[in-house]
């Protein structure tokens, strides 16, 4: 079956974005962000950690399938691991049932394994079978929690970061200390990544609170408005000892999409309640190692809430 298709993995370019938009018009609504060139340019080309990889299935000169991989870095106690977040999977309606998805995953997987790049994903119900068949390392599904919100939060002062210049208020060593702390993997933050990922985000608006205790910066709280009076937590950037304190600065009831075990339970278990919803978010982090004991529960929505 693979002889019918040419599968290739490419670095994204502006010209390729135009082709992807043309292909996306077969599936996406006209108002979809995935047809917005400014949005796609932001995600695919402007990431300081590198341009996106595009796995593309071709039948002669026709695009019939696509998977996008956006680079991120994960960190754990002085160890930095390059990874990619899988997103925007799409196959041509006329080529369904030809295992295009499986062929593209198989082709991509070889590239990542050879270079020791991890793969992260939150597949939807249509894609989960394909990822499972490719032996992705699925972790505990993410569940919905609510922070233990208090009205006292309104009286806790924080500085809202809205520009690149605001990042200068962050001590040079803070992000480095956070990256080197803890025995668990988390998204690696740099001023350049924060600027791209949150301040310059297209089609989404994030709130970044800089938290101080006395005169010392202890961390940042990143949230996104959800519905009504609720926010969604994207990440807490803080040393483990300060995570619970930083969470107390959330100004609104905040939904936390997280695992129920591992380091994230240790850090946020005392700051949140499990909500009685059955809905769960599938989550895989494939390290290509047989040992699944690597704690990935602190890899937050910052890895892929694009």
Tab-separated table of C-alpha atoms in Angstrom:
chain	number	residue	atom	x	y	z
A	1	UNK	CA	0.000	0.000	0.000
A	2	UNK	CA	2.889	2.423	0.755
A	3	UNK	CA	4.023	2.234	-2.909
A	4	UNK	CA	0.918	4.208	-3.797
A	5	UNK	CA	2.033	7.132	-1.647
A	6	UNK	CA	5.178	9.170	-1.220
A	7	UNK	CA	5.686	9.897	2.509
A	8	UNK	CA	8.159	12.622	3.414
A	9	UNK	CA	9.110	14.661	6.480
A	10	UNK	CA	9.909	18.285	5.732
A	11	UNK	CA	10.897	21.453	7.549
A	12	UNK	CA	8.001	23.856	7.301
A	13	UNK	CA	8.342	26.872	5.019
A	14	UNK	CA	6.109	29.778	4.106
A	15	UNK	CA	5.386	28.173	0.729
A	16	UNK	CA	4.452	24.917	2.463
A	17	UNK	CA	2.029	26.797	4.721
A	18	UNK	CA	0.204	28.028	1.609
A	19	UNK	CA	-0.076	24.414	0.419
A	20	UNK	CA	-1.316	23.269	3.830
A	21	UNK	CA	-3.999	25.948	3.829
A	22	UNK	CA	-5.158	24.764	0.419
A	23	UNK	CA	-5.302	21.182	1.676
A	24	UNK	CA	-7.030	22.253	4.899
A	25	UNK	CA	-9.865	23.879	2.969
A	26	UNK	CA	-11.138	20.351	2.255
A	27	UNK	CA	-11.884	19.861	5.932
A	28	UNK	CA	-11.775	22.992	8.091
A	29	UNK	CA	-14.445	25.691	8.363
A	30	UNK	CA	-13.555	28.999	6.767
A	31	UNK	CA	-13.195	30.626	10.207
A	32	UNK	CA	-10.794	27.938	11.488
A	33	UNK	CA	-7.412	29.079	12.772
A	34	UNK	CA	-5.895	26.321	10.673
A	35	UNK	CA	-6.730	28.378	7.572
A	36	UNK	CA	-5.267	31.570	9.063
A	37	UNK	CA	-1.795	32.160	7.597
A	38	UNK	CA	-0.754	34.491	10.422
A	39	UNK	CA	-1.660	31.849	13.001
A	40	UNK	CA	0.093	29.025	11.138
A	41	UNK	CA	3.178	31.166	10.565
A	42	UNK	CA	3.330	31.848	14.311
A	43	UNK	CA	3.098	28.171	15.259
A	44	UNK	CA	5.106	26.630	12.454
A	45	UNK	CA	7.852	29.175	11.718
A	46	UNK	CA	8.361	31.618	14.578
A	47	UNK	CA	9.032	29.150	17.419
A	48	UNK	CA	12.479	29.983	18.897
A	49	UNK	CA	13.054	26.244	19.398
A	50	UNK	CA	12.867	25.660	15.657
A	51	UNK	CA	10.419	25.382	12.785
A	52	UNK	CA	7.760	22.685	12.707
A	53	UNK	CA	8.204	19.376	10.915
A	54	UNK	CA	5.541	18.452	8.362
A	55	UNK	CA	4.939	14.786	7.623
A	56	UNK	CA	3.172	14.723	4.292
A	57	UNK	CA	1.659	11.913	2.287
A	58	UNK	CA	1.514	12.548	-1.451
A	59	UNK	CA	-0.257	10.721	-4.277
A	60	UNK	CA	1.655	12.018	-7.280
A	61	UNK	CA	1.378	15.790	-6.818
A	62	UNK	CA	-1.678	15.743	-4.529
A	63	UNK	CA	-1.423	16.129	-0.739
A	64	UNK	CA	-3.479	13.344	0.817
A	65	UNK	CA	-2.319	13.395	4.450
A	66	UNK	CA	-0.534	15.599	6.967
A	67	UNK	CA	0.795	15.464	10.543
A	68	UNK	CA	2.451	18.543	12.071
A	69	UNK	CA	5.159	18.291	14.743
A	70	UNK	CA	6.007	21.421	16.766
A	71	UNK	CA	9.331	21.428	18.665
A	72	UNK	CA	9.515	21.926	22.425
A	73	UNK	CA	12.174	21.274	25.033
A	74	UNK	CA	11.613	19.380	28.260
A	75	UNK	CA	13.879	19.702	31.286
A	76	UNK	CA	14.642	17.641	34.361
A	77	UNK	CA	17.402	18.299	36.889
A	78	UNK	CA	20.068	19.645	34.519
A	79	UNK	CA	18.933	17.376	31.662
A	80	UNK	CA	17.332	18.926	28.576
A	81	UNK	CA	15.354	16.721	26.189
A	82	UNK	CA	14.190	17.820	22.741
A	83	UNK	CA	10.667	16.731	21.873
A	84	UNK	CA	7.917	17.419	19.360
A	85	UNK	CA	4.207	17.910	19.927
A	86	UNK	CA	2.021	16.166	17.331
A	87	UNK	CA	-0.962	18.149	16.063
A	88	UNK	CA	-3.243	18.955	13.128
A	89	UNK	CA	-3.543	15.429	11.742
A	90	UNK	CA	-5.553	15.424	8.524
A	91	UNK	CA	-6.180	12.927	5.738
A	92	UNK	CA	-7.886	13.522	2.406
A	93	UNK	CA	-11.572	12.435	2.504
A	94	UNK	CA	-11.179	10.419	-0.692
A	95	UNK	CA	-8.231	8.447	0.701
A	96	UNK	CA	-9.689	7.323	3.998
A	97	UNK	CA	-9.266	3.629	4.819
A	98	UNK	CA	-5.843	3.378	3.145
A	99	UNK	CA	-3.836	3.492	6.406
A	100	UNK	CA	-2.396	6.891	5.536
A	101	UNK	CA	-2.269	7.862	9.190
A	102	UNK	CA	-0.346	4.719	10.116
A	103	UNK	CA	2.090	5.179	7.228
A	104	UNK	CA	2.814	8.774	8.249
A	105	UNK	CA	3.327	7.857	11.921
A	106	UNK	CA	5.669	5.007	10.974
A	107	UNK	CA	7.735	7.277	8.744
A	108	UNK	CA	7.944	9.996	11.399
A	109	UNK	CA	8.701	7.565	14.207
A	110	UNK	CA	11.896	6.385	12.551
A	111	UNK	CA	13.144	9.965	12.289
A	112	UNK	CA	12.466	10.721	15.966
A	113	UNK	CA	13.897	7.471	17.327
A	114	UNK	CA	17.130	7.858	15.353
A	115	UNK	CA	17.710	11.319	16.838
A	116	UNK	CA	16.342	10.572	20.325
A	117	UNK	CA	13.600	13.184	20.007
A	118	UNK	CA	10.587	12.412	22.188
A	119	UNK	CA	7.036	12.683	20.914
A	120	UNK	CA	4.165	14.233	22.898
A	121	UNK	CA	0.480	14.225	22.010
A	122	UNK	CA	-3.115	14.652	23.172
A	123	UNK	CA	-4.909	12.660	20.453
A	124	UNK	CA	-8.640	12.980	19.922
A	125	UNK	CA	-10.952	9.982	19.682
A	126	UNK	CA	-10.488	9.733	15.905
A	127	UNK	CA	-6.701	9.536	16.127
A	128	UNK	CA	-6.085	7.594	19.328
A	129	UNK	CA	-6.264	4.167	17.671
A	130	UNK	CA	-3.587	5.087	15.146
A	131	UNK	CA	-1.216	6.312	17.831
A	132	UNK	CA	-1.837	3.218	19.957
A	133	UNK	CA	-1.189	0.942	16.984
A	134	UNK	CA	2.155	2.726	16.577
A	135	UNK	CA	3.026	1.803	20.182
A	136	UNK	CA	3.102	5.324	21.555
A	137	UNK	CA	3.752	5.326	25.299
A	138	UNK	CA	0.440	6.436	26.756
A	139	UNK	CA	0.496	7.862	30.260
A	140	UNK	CA	-2.352	8.258	32.729
A	141	UNK	CA	-5.154	10.215	31.036
A	142	UNK	CA	-5.476	13.824	32.163
A	143	UNK	CA	-8.479	14.611	34.354
A	144	UNK	CA	-10.254	17.801	35.351
A	145	UNK	CA	-9.524	19.453	38.685
A	146	UNK	CA	-10.498	22.802	40.195
A	147	UNK	CA	-8.155	24.954	42.229
A	148	UNK	CA	-9.100	25.639	45.839
A	149	UNK	CA	-10.076	29.168	45.012
A	150	UNK	CA	-10.261	31.744	47.785
A	151	UNK	CA	-11.586	35.296	47.783
A	152	UNK	CA	-8.339	36.261	49.463
A	153	UNK	CA	-6.734	35.801	46.048
A	154	UNK	CA	-8.185	39.147	45.014
A	155	UNK	CA	-6.017	40.851	47.620
A	156	UNK	CA	-2.792	39.154	46.578
A	157	UNK	CA	-0.865	41.445	44.278
A	158	UNK	CA	0.898	40.245	41.157
A	159	UNK	CA	2.386	41.899	38.103
A	160	UNK	CA	0.811	41.097	34.725
A	161	UNK	CA	3.367	40.470	31.982
A	162	UNK	CA	2.141	41.765	28.626
A	163	UNK	CA	5.307	42.729	26.733
A	164	UNK	CA	8.791	41.425	26.127
A	165	UNK	CA	10.158	44.248	28.261
A	166	UNK	CA	8.122	42.982	31.219
A	167	UNK	CA	10.185	39.799	31.162
A	168	UNK	CA	13.155	41.874	32.230
A	169	UNK	CA	11.582	41.902	35.707
A	170	UNK	CA	12.406	38.207	35.960
A	171	UNK	CA	15.805	37.566	37.565
A	172	UNK	CA	18.242	36.006	35.103
A	173	UNK	CA	18.767	32.949	37.260
A	174	UNK	CA	15.105	32.197	38.087
A	175	UNK	CA	14.239	30.252	34.929
A	176	UNK	CA	17.556	28.431	35.158
A	177	UNK	CA	16.846	27.400	38.761
A	178	UNK	CA	13.382	26.186	37.811
A	179	UNK	CA	14.759	24.177	34.891
A	180	UNK	CA	17.314	22.514	37.142
A	181	UNK	CA	14.877	21.730	39.960
A	182	UNK	CA	12.863	18.591	40.511
A	183	UNK	CA	13.218	14.959	39.515
A	184	UNK	CA	10.530	15.160	36.836
A	185	UNK	CA	10.233	16.430	33.288
A	186	UNK	CA	8.521	19.749	32.619
A	187	UNK	CA	8.386	22.243	29.757
A	188	UNK	CA	11.608	24.225	29.497
A	189	UNK	CA	10.949	27.971	29.590
A	190	UNK	CA	13.203	30.710	28.312
A	191	UNK	CA	12.391	34.420	27.818
A	192	UNK	CA	12.316	33.818	24.059
A	193	UNK	CA	9.947	30.852	24.374
A	194	UNK	CA	7.614	32.697	26.781
A	195	UNK	CA	7.512	35.661	24.403
A	196	UNK	CA	6.646	33.493	21.413
A	197	UNK	CA	4.386	31.019	23.178
A	198	UNK	CA	2.240	33.416	25.207
A	199	UNK	CA	2.904	37.121	24.584
A	200	UNK	CA	2.942	36.880	20.778
A	201	UNK	CA	0.310	34.137	20.553
A	202	UNK	CA	-2.084	34.471	17.628
A	203	UNK	CA	-5.796	33.746	18.123
A	204	UNK	CA	-5.429	33.039	21.868
A	205	UNK	CA	-4.925	35.299	24.841
A	206	UNK	CA	-2.976	34.217	27.885
A	207	UNK	CA	-2.509	35.866	31.257
A	208	UNK	CA	0.987	35.731	32.758
A	209	UNK	CA	1.187	36.734	36.404
A	210	UNK	CA	4.603	37.437	37.901
A	211	UNK	CA	4.446	36.469	41.565
A	212	UNK	CA	6.605	38.033	44.263
A	213	UNK	CA	6.876	37.213	47.927
A	214	UNK	CA	8.323	40.145	49.812
A	215	UNK	CA	10.736	41.449	47.158
A	216	UNK	CA	11.700	38.092	45.662
A	217	UNK	CA	10.172	36.675	42.478
A	218	UNK	CA	8.981	33.147	43.250
A	219	UNK	CA	7.362	32.230	39.956
A	220	UNK	CA	4.808	32.842	37.226
A	221	UNK	CA	1.232	31.662	36.784
A	222	UNK	CA	-0.009	31.234	33.214
A	223	UNK	CA	-3.736	30.890	32.581
A	224	UNK	CA	-6.250	31.273	29.770
A	225	UNK	CA	-9.840	32.428	30.052
A	226	UNK	CA	-12.328	29.598	29.633
A	227	UNK	CA	-16.074	30.124	30.155
A	228	UNK	CA	-18.103	32.261	32.509
A	229	UNK	CA	-15.903	32.932	35.523
A	230	UNK	CA	-13.445	30.125	34.911
A	231	UNK	CA	-9.861	30.070	33.701
A	232	UNK	CA	-7.726	27.108	32.613
A	233	UNK	CA	-4.268	26.602	34.035
A	234	UNK	CA	-1.586	26.354	31.358
A	235	UNK	CA	1.432	26.090	33.662
A	236	UNK	CA	3.021	27.147	36.920
A	237	UNK	CA	6.615	28.259	36.437
A	238	UNK	CA	8.169	27.888	39.866
A	239	UNK	CA	10.477	25.735	41.902
A	240	UNK	CA	8.601	22.789	43.463
A	241	UNK	CA	8.638	24.365	46.919
A	242	UNK	CA	6.797	27.450	45.584
A	243	UNK	CA	4.189	25.874	43.273
A	244	UNK	CA	1.381	25.752	45.869
A	245	UNK	CA	2.018	29.367	46.880
A	246	UNK	CA	2.004	30.599	43.271
A	247	UNK	CA	-1.340	28.827	42.683
A	248	UNK	CA	-2.885	30.923	45.466
A	249	UNK	CA	-2.552	33.978	43.219
A	250	UNK	CA	-5.109	32.734	40.683
A	251	UNK	CA	-7.722	35.498	40.490
A	252	UNK	CA	-10.566	33.268	39.276
A	253	UNK	CA	-11.707	29.679	39.756
A	254	UNK	CA	-9.238	27.775	37.604
A	255	UNK	CA	-9.613	24.403	35.907
A	256	UNK	CA	-6.498	22.238	36.048
A	257	UNK	CA	-6.157	19.514	33.412
A	258	UNK	CA	-3.664	17.090	34.900
A	259	UNK	CA	-2.822	13.525	35.837
A	260	UNK	CA	-3.901	12.175	39.200
A	261	UNK	CA	-0.560	10.710	40.173
A	262	UNK	CA	3.171	11.412	40.050
A	263	UNK	CA	4.896	14.685	40.692
A	264	UNK	CA	1.933	16.811	39.615
A	265	UNK	CA	-0.184	15.236	42.351
A	266	UNK	CA	2.522	16.019	44.881
A	267	UNK	CA	2.758	19.639	43.718
A	268	UNK	CA	-0.917	20.454	43.088
A	269	UNK	CA	-2.828	17.804	45.038
A	270	UNK	CA	-3.212	20.079	48.028
A	271	UNK	CA	-4.275	23.015	45.836
A	272	UNK	CA	-7.067	21.363	43.845
A	273	UNK	CA	-10.181	19.198	43.972
A	274	UNK	CA	-11.012	16.469	41.475
A	275	UNK	CA	-14.237	17.326	39.653
A	276	UNK	CA	-16.819	14.555	39.106
A	277	UNK	CA	-16.503	14.515	35.315
A	278	UNK	CA	-15.860	11.331	33.345
A	279	UNK	CA	-14.181	13.186	30.496
A	280	UNK	CA	-10.458	12.491	30.222
A	281	UNK	CA	-7.753	13.702	27.843
A	282	UNK	CA	-5.522	10.967	26.366
A	283	UNK	CA	-1.845	11.775	26.787
A	284	UNK	CA	1.269	10.136	25.423
A	285	UNK	CA	4.943	10.893	25.859
A	286	UNK	CA	7.054	8.495	23.837
A	287	UNK	CA	10.666	8.358	24.979
A	288	UNK	CA	11.396	5.207	22.937
A	289	UNK	CA	12.533	3.458	26.123
A	290	UNK	CA	10.947	0.307	27.462
A	291	UNK	CA	10.988	1.749	30.965
A	292	UNK	CA	7.794	3.767	31.480
A	293	UNK	CA	8.776	4.910	34.963
A	294	UNK	CA	9.847	8.314	33.628
A	295	UNK	CA	7.558	10.774	35.430
A	296	UNK	CA	5.907	12.903	32.726
A	297	UNK	CA	2.912	14.058	34.771
A	298	UNK	CA	4.286	17.608	35.065
A	299	UNK	CA	4.427	18.133	31.305
A	300	UNK	CA	1.708	20.759	31.194
A	301	UNK	CA	-0.669	22.177	28.594
A	302	UNK	CA	2.146	24.593	27.716
A	303	UNK	CA	3.530	21.746	25.616
A	304	UNK	CA	0.640	21.812	23.210
A	305	UNK	CA	-2.286	24.161	23.907
A	306	UNK	CA	-1.877	25.894	20.550
